[in-house]
């Protein structure tokens, strides 16, 4: 149990020292200007689908229409393709 | 000529660079080529205690290894286009380990091409997939497991994959040759069904898998619920049919995430088999199998680190009720830190206990510490 405590504290202090949340945020990319279609990614061990949905909400103040939800286990890849409401 | 070539190269580089943040996507004529994958490596320390049926506990030597976690390193390449009102695509993915693979000199790691499929369809009527890909039954369980990009249980030497929560919370979805149909997405609801190659069943019959999923994203709560099933007939003198059902749910709210999963059936597990825990139908009998897991995660504000804890169990009892009665449970805590948007650092601690109650309660306990990094692209 002591080992676990030491491990957790070490990890947390290390993570704090290495923290750079702004630089770690993943992207939203416009893939069609005419139809206002975007692709949000939320890959990896830390991010998950809620991050993709949050990005869709932030990108489209008037709401959005979900076009595709792609997930691949090859690298923890998650992609949300959405179209902003006008 | 050189100027034209230079402009073409510059154009290609601009196109490449403009999309590199969301993976590596390359326009190629009518096709869009997508390159993705991961490289991961973990240091893993495993200490093992074995208790005999008369209660004598023996501690084994610790093992210390370096290699991949649950997900092997992978390089995937696929492409998609639209022809004659059909979306068509293909995918190849090459998986390998990040160790010698043999724990001996002149090692020889292996290459496993887990994905090789074609798909075609349209948003109006759905998608058909033909080829090798992740199975349907158990797929959401493993894709929701926080240890998928970590280590979990089974941190042994030599292979290109640990086991995560496979066999200690769910049955491995595995990578199967299949013909799969996915319906259109109706406001978050979708149905997927597949005829798959039979596993350990004498090849006389195919297997059948299906699931229904519902995704929701409303009022800051997002998540998925799913219900699935599997059936496969095994031929032979003592033939039987494997059947299983699963139900799961995951939800997230402002950095908190919860997952709950349960499965039940017969002839599903491999706790008493020669391959590994949780490998479908590798007990080679109609064992009575059930299990599930719960998982909670939280992203620390400001720091960005995701902390998680999970508990899972798989039970597998012989068809005759006496040969074996195995209970495989584990508790896992983990920290997953985004060093950059493509690079995560991972630390996990796993406590696993495997009991065979049919043999006077023999017990094996394994404590696993793992530290490593995973880069995804």
mmCIF file of C-alpha atoms in Angstrom, chain A residues 3-4 7-8 11-12 15-16 18-21 23-27 29 39 41 43-50 53-54 57 64 66 68-79, chain B residues 18-19 21-22 34 36-38 71 74 76 93 95 115 143 149 175 215 217 220 222 224 250 252 302-307 333 335-341 344-345 347 349 369 371 376:
data_model
loop_
_atom_site.group_PDB
_atom_site.id
_atom_site.type_symbol
_atom_site.label_atom_id
_atom_site.label_comp_id
_atom_site.label_asym_id
_atom_site.label_seq_id
_atom_site.Cartn_x
_atom_site.Cartn_y
_atom_site.Cartn_z
ATOM 1 C CA UNK A 3 4.374 1.544 -2.579
ATOM 2 C CA UNK A 4 1.083 2.426 -4.233
ATOM 3 C CA UNK A 7 3.711 5.648 -6.952
ATOM 4 C CA UNK A 8 0.573 7.816 -7.103
ATOM 5 C CA UNK A 11 3.043 10.240 -10.884
ATOM 6 C CA UNK A 12 0.931 13.226 -9.859
ATOM 7 C CA UNK A 15 2.364 15.099 -14.286
ATOM 8 C CA UNK A 16 2.054 18.517 -12.639
ATOM 9 C CA UNK A 18 4.889 18.223 -17.189
ATOM 10 C CA UNK A 19 1.415 19.755 -17.400
ATOM 11 C CA UNK A 20 0.614 21.699 -20.519
ATOM 12 C CA UNK A 21 -3.128 21.289 -21.067
ATOM 13 C CA UNK A 23 -0.628 22.215 -25.821
ATOM 14 C CA UNK A 24 -2.296 18.854 -25.271
ATOM 15 C CA UNK A 25 -5.755 19.809 -26.544
ATOM 16 C CA UNK A 26 -6.666 18.098 -29.795
ATOM 17 C CA UNK A 27 -8.000 19.837 -32.863
ATOM 18 C CA UNK A 29 -10.612 20.827 -38.487
ATOM 19 C CA UNK A 39 -13.993 16.952 -37.852
ATOM 20 C CA UNK A 41 -10.591 14.325 -32.759
ATOM 21 C CA UNK A 43 -7.736 10.227 -29.516
ATOM 22 C CA UNK A 44 -5.645 8.401 -26.954
ATOM 23 C CA UNK A 45 -5.734 7.325 -23.331
ATOM 24 C CA UNK A 46 -6.772 10.635 -21.806
ATOM 25 C CA UNK A 47 -9.412 12.111 -24.099
ATOM 26 C CA UNK A 48 -12.657 10.356 -24.983
ATOM 27 C CA UNK A 49 -15.930 11.020 -26.789
ATOM 28 C CA UNK A 50 -17.079 13.783 -24.385
ATOM 29 C CA UNK A 53 -18.820 16.456 -28.299
ATOM 30 C CA UNK A 54 -17.583 19.477 -26.313
ATOM 31 C CA UNK A 57 -20.685 22.384 -29.185
ATOM 32 C CA UNK A 64 -24.872 20.713 -34.970
ATOM 33 C CA UNK A 66 -23.827 14.585 -36.403
ATOM 34 C CA UNK A 68 -20.072 10.382 -38.661
ATOM 35 C CA UNK A 69 -18.662 8.827 -35.493
ATOM 36 C CA UNK A 70 -15.506 6.906 -36.321
ATOM 37 C CA UNK A 71 -13.529 4.815 -33.863
ATOM 38 C CA UNK A 72 -10.480 2.682 -34.593
ATOM 39 C CA UNK A 73 -8.633 0.602 -32.019
ATOM 40 C CA UNK A 74 -5.364 0.947 -33.928
ATOM 41 C CA UNK A 75 -4.277 3.931 -31.880
ATOM 42 C CA UNK A 76 -7.233 4.801 -29.711
ATOM 43 C CA UNK A 77 -8.500 6.913 -32.595
ATOM 44 C CA UNK A 78 -11.848 8.729 -32.220
ATOM 45 C CA UNK A 79 -13.257 11.186 -34.754
ATOM 46 C CA UNK B 18 -2.914 21.352 -42.914
ATOM 47 C CA UNK B 19 -4.340 18.047 -41.829
ATOM 48 C CA UNK B 21 -3.129 17.769 -36.484
ATOM 49 C CA UNK B 22 -6.010 15.340 -36.954
ATOM 50 C CA UNK B 34 -5.527 7.927 -43.882
ATOM 51 C CA UNK B 36 -2.824 6.064 -38.242
ATOM 52 C CA UNK B 37 -1.524 3.942 -35.428
ATOM 53 C CA UNK B 38 0.472 3.971 -32.234
ATOM 54 C CA UNK B 71 -2.615 -2.663 -27.496
ATOM 55 C CA UNK B 74 0.389 -0.607 -34.821
ATOM 56 C CA UNK B 76 -2.574 1.324 -40.158
ATOM 57 C CA UNK B 93 -3.352 -2.531 -39.943
ATOM 58 C CA UNK B 95 0.429 -4.875 -35.235
ATOM 59 C CA UNK B 115 -7.281 -5.467 -39.933
ATOM 60 C CA UNK B 143 -12.968 0.031 -26.256
ATOM 61 C CA UNK B 149 -3.883 1.991 -24.032
ATOM 62 C CA UNK B 175 -10.075 -9.991 -34.705
ATOM 63 C CA UNK B 215 -25.289 7.364 -28.159
ATOM 64 C CA UNK B 217 -24.978 13.918 -25.943
ATOM 65 C CA UNK B 220 -23.479 18.199 -20.813
ATOM 66 C CA UNK B 222 -22.613 12.227 -22.953
ATOM 67 C CA UNK B 224 -23.537 5.220 -24.768
ATOM 68 C CA UNK B 250 -20.953 4.600 -20.098
ATOM 69 C CA UNK B 252 -19.443 11.317 -18.715
ATOM 70 C CA UNK B 302 -5.581 22.354 -14.991
ATOM 71 C CA UNK B 303 -3.127 19.463 -14.952
ATOM 72 C CA UNK B 304 -5.064 17.416 -17.529
ATOM 73 C CA UNK B 305 -4.150 14.046 -16.007
ATOM 74 C CA UNK B 306 -6.878 11.404 -16.081
ATOM 75 C CA UNK B 307 -7.054 9.266 -12.950
ATOM 76 C CA UNK B 333 -5.767 2.105 -10.660
ATOM 77 C CA UNK B 335 -2.935 7.711 -14.230
ATOM 78 C CA UNK B 336 -2.910 8.844 -17.856
ATOM 79 C CA UNK B 337 -1.207 12.143 -18.626
ATOM 80 C CA UNK B 338 -1.282 14.067 -21.943
ATOM 81 C CA UNK B 339 2.286 15.247 -22.422
ATOM 82 C CA UNK B 340 1.232 16.546 -25.855
ATOM 83 C CA UNK B 341 -1.890 16.003 -27.947
ATOM 84 C CA UNK B 344 0.416 10.124 -23.279
ATOM 85 C CA UNK B 345 2.348 8.943 -20.244
ATOM 86 C CA UNK B 347 1.209 4.554 -14.890
ATOM 87 C CA UNK B 349 -1.081 -0.624 -10.587
ATOM 88 C CA UNK B 369 3.293 -2.024 -11.679
ATOM 89 C CA UNK B 371 5.088 2.729 -16.392
ATOM 90 C CA UNK B 376 -0.757 7.818 -31.333
#
